XYZ file of C-alpha atoms in Angstrom:
555
model
C 87.547 111.215 80.643
C 86.251 113.333 83.488
C 83.089 112.936 85.877
C 80.820 111.784 85.663
C 81.245 108.918 83.347
C 84.730 108.387 84.826
C 83.077 108.511 88.382
C 80.962 105.595 87.441
C 83.681 103.515 86.122
C 85.874 104.303 89.077
C 82.974 103.261 91.689
C 82.447 100.062 90.128
C 86.147 99.464 89.912
C 86.961 100.633 93.333
C 84.120 98.598 95.129
C 84.987 95.212 93.283
C 88.856 95.698 93.227
C 89.590 94.829 96.804
C 91.140 91.234 96.322
C 94.436 90.389 95.651
C 95.042 87.174 92.948
C 95.546 83.851 94.107
C 98.918 82.088 94.207
C 99.567 80.488 90.996
C 99.631 76.635 91.761
C 101.851 75.897 88.725
C 104.596 78.457 89.812
C 107.774 76.522 91.006
C 108.964 76.034 94.434
C 110.955 78.862 96.157
C 111.825 79.997 99.630
C 109.627 82.959 100.526
C 111.464 86.491 101.487
C 111.111 87.752 104.869
C 109.081 90.597 103.958
C 109.642 92.211 107.128
C 112.992 92.565 107.230
C 114.165 96.022 107.003
C 115.220 97.654 103.759
C 117.593 100.635 104.206
C 117.115 103.218 101.593
C 119.200 106.612 102.257
C 118.860 107.616 105.803
C 115.750 105.683 106.321
C 114.730 102.025 107.014
C 111.426 100.701 106.165
C 109.352 97.543 107.469
C 107.177 96.174 105.280
C 104.553 93.510 104.782
C 103.470 90.283 102.961
C 100.640 90.470 100.174
C 99.726 87.102 99.158
C 103.073 86.186 96.896
C 104.403 89.505 96.830
C 106.457 91.742 99.459
C 104.858 95.063 99.791
C 106.035 98.292 101.217
C 103.362 101.232 101.500
C 102.809 104.821 102.143
C 106.771 105.695 101.613
C 107.284 109.643 101.537
C 108.811 110.906 98.151
C 108.081 114.725 98.474
C 107.869 117.261 101.480
C 104.508 117.545 102.388
C 103.263 120.631 100.321
C 101.747 122.548 102.947
C 102.130 126.122 104.156
C 104.740 127.816 102.105
C 105.061 124.519 100.039
C 101.468 124.594 98.777
C 101.545 125.495 95.162
C 105.161 125.191 94.974
C 106.603 122.471 92.789
C 107.690 119.119 94.612
C 110.810 118.780 96.824
C 112.450 115.909 97.975
C 111.261 114.405 101.458
C 113.673 114.483 104.473
C 113.061 110.956 105.821
C 115.472 109.097 108.498
C 114.954 106.403 111.068
C 112.958 103.597 111.145
C 109.667 103.776 109.342
C 106.887 101.114 109.372
C 105.763 100.956 105.596
C 102.701 98.210 106.157
C 99.926 100.739 105.486
C 99.098 103.146 102.758
C 99.797 106.675 103.377
C 97.133 109.661 102.853
C 95.432 110.036 99.602
C 95.596 113.695 98.276
C 92.880 116.160 98.413
C 90.347 115.652 96.121
C 86.665 116.368 94.945
C 83.310 114.894 95.467
C 84.036 115.779 99.080
C 86.841 113.180 99.076
C 84.706 110.206 98.797
C 86.722 108.026 96.728
C 87.265 104.883 98.492
C 88.242 101.243 97.800
C 86.660 98.517 99.089
C 88.647 96.891 101.911
C 90.640 99.936 102.089
C 89.764 102.704 103.827
C 91.552 106.216 102.284
C 92.532 109.173 104.331
C 92.610 112.559 102.671
C 95.499 115.062 103.673
C 97.434 117.603 101.921
C 100.744 115.555 103.369
C 100.023 112.636 100.394
C 103.449 112.646 98.480
C 103.993 108.667 98.699
C 104.410 105.745 97.086
C 103.991 102.054 97.374
C 105.826 99.221 96.114
C 105.044 95.774 95.419
C 108.353 93.097 94.662
C 108.453 89.177 94.391
C 107.822 87.543 97.629
C 109.685 84.376 96.834
C 113.340 83.786 95.419
C 115.983 80.713 95.390
C 117.738 81.830 98.444
C 114.731 83.664 100.463
C 116.174 87.273 99.792
C 114.854 89.902 98.076
C 115.796 89.550 93.931
C 117.978 92.156 92.572
C 117.685 93.953 89.309
C 114.227 93.327 88.069
C 112.341 95.887 85.827
C 110.251 98.954 87.483
C 107.035 99.293 86.608
C 105.653 102.604 87.939
C 101.789 103.400 87.332
C 100.089 106.527 87.609
C 96.510 106.645 87.997
C 93.532 108.432 86.172
C 90.743 110.274 87.400
C 90.523 113.421 85.183
C 93.128 115.093 87.430
C 90.848 115.509 90.169
C 90.451 112.169 91.878
C 92.462 108.956 92.334
C 94.862 107.331 94.607
C 97.645 104.891 94.177
C 96.240 103.324 97.201
C 93.296 101.776 95.920
C 93.174 98.111 95.447
C 92.149 98.242 91.748
C 95.878 99.276 91.256
C 97.323 96.334 93.515
C 100.597 95.486 92.169
C 100.806 91.736 93.333
C 99.762 89.852 90.713
C 102.051 91.769 88.418
C 105.199 90.397 90.954
C 104.689 86.914 89.527
C 105.943 88.043 86.187
C 109.227 89.122 87.684
C 108.762 92.877 87.967
C 108.292 95.774 90.696
C 105.460 97.803 90.754
C 105.361 101.261 91.961
C 102.161 103.118 92.663
C 102.354 106.784 93.482
C 100.190 110.101 94.489
C 100.246 113.189 93.016
C 97.897 116.875 93.690
C 94.952 116.864 92.278
C 92.259 119.498 91.398
C 93.269 123.294 92.075
C 96.345 122.286 94.467
C 97.987 120.142 91.550
C 97.352 122.259 88.373
C 96.046 125.779 89.274
C 98.015 128.341 87.537
C 99.352 131.424 89.577
C 101.032 133.408 86.641
C 101.996 136.228 88.149
C 103.598 134.477 91.016
C 106.799 133.190 91.128
C 108.855 130.391 93.214
C 111.939 130.812 95.315
C 114.054 130.220 92.160
C 111.979 132.959 90.087
C 109.961 130.487 88.135
C 106.593 131.410 87.135
C 104.036 129.335 89.117
C 101.685 128.376 86.026
C 100.727 125.116 87.348
C 101.805 121.520 86.944
C 102.564 120.696 90.728
C 101.119 117.324 90.425
C 103.217 116.594 87.365
C 106.196 118.141 89.370
C 105.119 114.920 92.070
C 105.407 112.692 89.270
C 108.688 113.615 88.327
C 109.907 113.890 91.978
C 108.647 110.213 92.622
C 110.534 109.112 89.757
C 113.238 110.807 90.895
C 112.970 108.655 94.338
C 112.760 105.557 92.295
C 116.010 106.437 90.322
C 117.699 107.005 93.516
C 116.466 104.261 95.939
C 114.527 101.243 94.117
C 117.716 99.066 93.840
C 117.426 98.704 97.642
C 114.031 97.161 96.925
C 115.142 94.996 94.358
C 114.718 97.190 91.421
C 116.705 98.372 88.350
C 116.818 102.226 88.251
C 118.226 101.786 84.595
C 114.951 99.708 83.536
C 111.936 101.841 84.403
C 108.507 101.899 82.562
C 105.960 103.979 83.106
C 102.175 103.465 82.511
C 98.979 104.749 83.032
C 95.406 105.398 81.943
C 93.155 108.283 81.412
C 94.732 111.264 83.561
C 97.695 109.021 83.902
C 98.245 108.567 80.422
C 98.160 112.048 79.593
C 100.582 112.170 82.664
C 102.868 109.500 80.772
C 102.968 111.798 77.625
C 103.691 114.890 79.522
C 106.627 112.908 81.385
C 107.798 111.629 77.879
C 108.278 115.509 76.808
C 109.369 117.051 79.978
C 113.162 117.920 80.160
C 112.988 117.714 83.689
C 111.873 114.081 83.386
C 114.629 112.995 80.973
C 116.376 109.811 81.967
C 114.325 109.148 84.759
C 112.549 106.316 82.557
C 113.290 104.182 79.718
C 109.718 102.902 78.087
C 106.359 104.123 78.443
C 102.681 102.664 78.056
C 99.722 105.097 77.380
C 96.118 103.454 78.293
C 93.366 105.571 76.688
C 95.355 109.001 76.977
C 96.417 111.960 74.608
C 99.599 114.179 74.109
C 97.649 117.308 73.859
C 97.399 119.487 76.815
C 96.097 122.962 78.100
C 97.296 126.162 76.241
C 98.727 128.684 78.910
C 96.375 131.619 78.307
C 93.302 129.769 78.978
C 94.379 127.733 81.701
C 95.462 131.198 83.464
C 92.185 133.025 82.797
C 90.273 129.426 84.445
C 92.779 129.714 87.131
C 91.917 133.082 87.777
C 88.209 131.828 88.243
C 89.234 129.252 90.748
C 90.800 131.756 92.860
C 88.232 133.853 92.740
C 85.593 131.267 93.490
C 87.818 130.367 96.816
C 87.499 134.012 97.776
C 91.139 135.111 97.292
C 92.442 138.319 95.768
C 92.903 138.089 91.742
C 96.486 139.263 91.844
C 99.919 138.014 93.915
C 101.328 138.338 96.272
C 97.869 138.845 97.851
C 96.427 135.844 95.957
C 99.329 133.473 96.651
C 99.472 134.204 100.445
C 95.260 134.130 100.689
C 95.552 130.822 99.131
C 98.326 129.135 101.067
C 96.321 130.430 104.224
C 93.266 128.424 103.429
C 92.266 125.529 105.596
C 93.165 121.824 103.668
C 90.098 120.395 105.019
C 87.856 123.581 104.114
C 89.645 123.136 100.558
C 88.420 119.264 100.321
C 85.060 119.838 101.526
C 84.030 123.627 99.700
C 86.442 124.539 96.897
C 85.137 124.166 93.426
C 85.885 120.415 92.786
C 86.659 120.162 89.792
C 86.648 123.397 87.728
C 87.364 121.126 85.029
C 89.478 123.386 82.773
C 92.349 123.853 85.035
C 92.688 120.021 85.813
C 95.368 118.929 83.078
C 98.721 119.608 82.185
C 99.720 122.899 80.974
C 102.142 124.371 78.520
C 104.044 126.624 81.264
C 107.738 127.071 79.922
C 109.474 124.901 82.322
C 108.160 121.298 82.801
C 106.401 121.362 79.482
C 108.105 124.185 77.407
C 105.582 123.169 74.503
C 103.040 121.042 73.704
C 103.950 117.120 74.226
C 102.918 116.129 70.800
C 105.071 119.024 69.235
C 108.035 118.262 71.841
C 107.621 114.352 70.584
C 107.595 114.855 66.547
C 109.979 117.936 66.635
C 112.645 116.290 68.998
C 111.930 112.508 68.541
C 110.713 110.433 71.179
C 113.513 108.808 73.068
C 111.766 105.600 74.665
C 109.698 102.845 73.087
C 106.192 103.568 73.515
C 103.071 101.159 73.718
C 99.880 102.802 73.402
C 96.209 102.322 72.630
C 92.338 102.906 73.549
C 89.414 100.975 74.099
C 86.662 100.284 71.598
C 83.776 102.352 72.769
C 85.519 105.201 75.112
C 82.757 107.090 75.463
C 79.912 104.988 75.081
C 78.942 104.953 78.901
C 78.315 108.637 78.248
C 74.771 107.696 76.717
C 74.274 106.271 80.307
C 74.690 108.937 82.282
C 74.198 112.070 80.113
C 70.398 112.937 80.064
C 70.851 114.789 76.441
C 72.526 111.912 74.970
C 69.999 109.425 76.191
C 67.487 111.178 74.028
C 69.442 111.512 70.814
C 68.413 107.934 69.787
C 65.832 109.028 67.967
C 67.394 111.846 66.010
C 67.637 112.153 62.345
C 70.717 111.571 60.046
C 70.140 114.975 58.665
C 70.313 116.612 62.010
C 73.522 114.895 63.117
C 75.121 115.726 59.763
C 74.165 119.442 60.807
C 75.558 118.805 64.242
C 78.858 117.670 62.900
C 78.950 120.733 60.176
C 78.475 123.298 62.752
C 81.459 121.796 64.713
C 83.899 121.144 61.848
C 82.454 122.725 58.857
C 81.024 121.443 55.672
C 84.427 120.106 53.970
C 85.172 118.269 57.387
C 81.868 116.438 56.956
C 81.897 115.596 53.299
C 85.103 113.747 54.084
C 83.589 111.964 57.379
C 80.477 110.928 55.463
C 83.106 108.687 53.562
C 84.860 107.658 56.830
C 82.026 106.885 58.700
C 79.486 105.101 56.135
C 76.179 105.630 57.722
C 74.744 102.267 56.705
C 77.480 100.640 58.863
C 75.568 102.183 61.996
C 72.115 101.226 63.463
C 71.428 104.927 64.281
C 73.133 108.140 64.338
C 73.994 108.348 67.782
C 76.227 105.072 67.405
C 78.102 106.853 64.923
C 78.518 109.975 67.233
C 79.830 107.883 70.024
C 82.094 105.956 67.769
C 83.475 109.412 66.106
C 83.688 110.749 69.739
C 86.009 107.802 70.862
C 88.290 108.545 67.906
C 88.433 112.219 68.580
C 89.380 111.945 72.276
C 91.225 108.725 72.168
C 91.557 106.439 69.262
C 93.280 109.195 67.213
C 95.486 110.678 70.020
C 97.077 107.090 70.409
C 97.742 106.880 66.843
C 99.372 110.254 66.838
C 101.655 109.016 69.801
C 102.761 106.299 68.422
C 103.773 107.910 65.206
C 105.677 110.442 67.059
C 109.275 110.207 66.919
C 111.681 107.478 65.823
C 111.604 105.070 68.987
C 109.764 101.909 68.290
C 105.977 102.006 68.957
C 103.168 99.543 69.022
C 99.370 100.083 68.980
C 96.447 98.427 70.449
C 92.632 98.376 70.668
C 90.964 96.704 73.907
C 87.690 95.034 73.205
C 85.423 93.030 75.764
C 83.794 90.228 74.359
C 80.206 91.115 73.268
C 77.412 90.350 75.532
C 80.042 88.616 78.029
C 78.767 90.484 81.133
C 75.974 92.541 82.539
C 76.920 95.923 81.615
C 78.406 95.801 78.188
C 75.398 95.488 75.841
C 74.739 98.934 77.310
C 78.201 100.349 77.926
C 80.395 98.683 75.230
C 84.174 98.687 76.130
C 84.110 101.566 78.053
C 86.730 104.010 79.466
C 88.963 102.476 81.968
C 87.782 98.962 81.366
C 90.928 97.057 80.578
C 92.128 97.992 84.127
C 91.386 94.948 85.747
C 92.705 92.914 82.628
C 95.982 94.577 83.113
C 96.388 94.364 86.687
C 95.403 90.755 86.533
C 92.596 90.995 89.336
C 91.021 87.960 88.982
C 88.468 88.500 91.719
C 86.895 91.481 89.897
C 86.793 89.669 86.579
C 84.712 86.743 88.450
C 82.218 89.539 89.488
C 82.057 90.991 85.920
C 81.956 87.880 83.871
C 79.501 85.773 85.420
C 79.287 83.058 82.755
C 81.952 80.242 82.927
C 82.705 80.416 79.516
C 83.210 84.421 79.434
C 85.056 84.332 82.615
C 87.643 81.642 81.279
C 88.067 84.054 78.099
C 88.262 87.295 80.507
C 91.052 85.429 82.381
C 92.887 84.264 79.445
C 92.811 87.695 77.994
C 94.109 89.265 81.235
C 97.131 86.652 81.295
C 97.877 88.030 77.748
C 97.985 91.388 78.499
C 100.088 91.139 81.441
C 102.533 89.104 79.260
C 102.590 91.954 76.831
C 102.817 94.626 79.261
C 105.817 92.847 81.401
C 107.788 91.645 78.188
C 107.556 95.466 77.226
C 108.951 96.409 80.773
C 111.555 93.394 80.426
C 112.918 94.279 76.820
C 111.107 96.980 75.344
C 109.285 94.677 73.090
C 105.761 93.128 74.076
C 106.221 90.272 72.500
C 107.386 86.748 73.707
C 106.877 83.068 73.532
C 103.342 81.794 73.357
C 101.945 85.047 72.438
C 100.543 86.273 68.800
C 103.010 88.377 66.936
C 102.582 92.010 67.725
C 104.514 94.107 64.961
C 105.617 97.666 65.435
C 102.838 100.139 64.183
C 105.089 101.250 61.250
C 104.673 98.179 60.100
C 101.848 99.332 57.647
C 99.991 100.881 60.480
C 99.783 97.477 62.637
C 97.571 97.305 65.458
C 96.902 94.580 67.940
C 93.029 93.701 68.894
C 93.310 92.935 72.684
C 90.014 90.956 72.433
C 89.164 87.049 72.552
C 90.730 85.569 70.626
C 93.588 88.226 69.886
C 93.564 89.557 66.169
C 95.470 92.142 64.352
C 94.436 94.767 61.624
C 96.300 97.419 59.670
C 95.364 100.946 59.046
C 91.719 100.711 60.072
C 91.721 104.112 61.307
C 93.717 105.963 59.188
C 91.236 107.647 56.826
C 89.128 108.804 59.935
C 92.155 109.977 61.769
C 93.343 111.948 58.904
C 90.406 114.067 58.981
C 90.131 114.647 62.670
C 93.721 115.464 62.692
C 93.219 118.044 60.374
C 90.272 119.931 62.105
C 90.485 118.998 66.146
C 91.537 122.402 67.821
C 94.593 121.399 69.785
C 93.972 122.869 73.456
C 92.917 120.018 75.776
C 90.211 122.014 77.268
C 88.991 123.339 74.152
C 88.885 119.606 73.080
C 86.717 118.584 75.958
C 84.757 121.474 76.862
C 83.770 123.596 73.290
C 84.588 120.967 70.620
C 83.251 117.696 72.424
C 79.469 118.996 73.119
C 79.372 120.364 69.602
C 80.813 117.054 68.314
C 77.664 115.150 70.149
C 75.050 117.717 69.530
C 74.602 118.356 73.337
C 74.990 121.396 75.656
C 77.670 119.863 77.895
C 79.388 116.626 77.916
C 79.315 116.002 81.770
């Protein structure tokens, strides 16, 4: 999801996400690892630090600084040598809103020289040395491809390491510098610069992990990529990209899709972005102009975001075709765990002025709006799939339909693609369990503190003792499922309710309190949407979305 709903969620999460989990008193005794001992990777030696129960190394360069002639170029390997202090986060990539995304207790700095990653590893072992051969989980942040950072405390990897995994977070270029298409310009290899620079950053980071993670205790042959929102879109794009083949072995998508922008529309919006920063319309003049712009000016004054370019695009190189088509055609070759939140877009009703006033809209107007968007035949099918008597007001139905279109059905579509095993989930916060829930439902990004095991954030959100205990229990179960999947490619494990693969009657795990399961609940609704929703991401968000909701603009 794009701002402003996403920005509200991110702000809440970043403000409250500042503390690592306390050590588990029940953990067996072991010797602490000297986290400051130098670790050699290629020609560099990195000195890390201790983060509660984990060793961490921060700000490790994986890509050459994308500045000067490397701005609007695909990522190149970093040339790093000598002793490196890896105790502090590196720069966060330039981004919109004046670069105001900050994390509680972590002051972020913004610069184009931002292609760095962070590593957390277990900080104890039997012999006091770094453990070897552990599964690796690489996190790709969300933020609508226009904001976010791998350095925010919301994504602190320390709690994961108590489950015997290595966690990596990375940065990738955002907004125009990350996704702009310059379709009449080519790079040194003669490749058209159609966009996807941010995707190339992610691939370069995975190449670094493949080559160097063993030095930090990770197994380069057991890598799981996982991400939320834009990060989940990225995960699917990476599954479909031939240049990422073999760099990871499992994938987790939280609230994402396998549909990206089409080349023609993306190119047109890119031309508009170039014009808005005052550069000529055609190359080589446009490319030369774009590379001369001051980076800080770009952060403060460029059009952040021009939503339509902030996304992966079918470019003929990193993404030769739509990811969903590639996965369905060639078959997905890695196990996938994917899902969505129960009320992904309900938060829009709090921040979108038009939606706030739709609560008194009649059913007749609602169905008329839907008919204008999808046609009369589809509306008849939707009326059967969404019985009006199940909704207190039309707005509730519309928000549920929008969640299905943008998240539920794309998740179902992703797990259906290919022949590799897959598991589907729906995440749901316990009703009336914290102050925002009655108004927001289980909103977009709400699962993140549960996934990362951030007990301090959960304590702030869930004030009642019983609700807090349920939230912590659910977080532990989710972390178990996620890390079991990272270890073995199957989320199931001791002490957890059985989670059957999706193919077992469209099985879906309900990640709520208590855990439950359903079969085929969304099949009828998604079969309708799969037949009527336009294919391009920008159309989905910026043309179809407002029509579906019956408003002028989603954001």
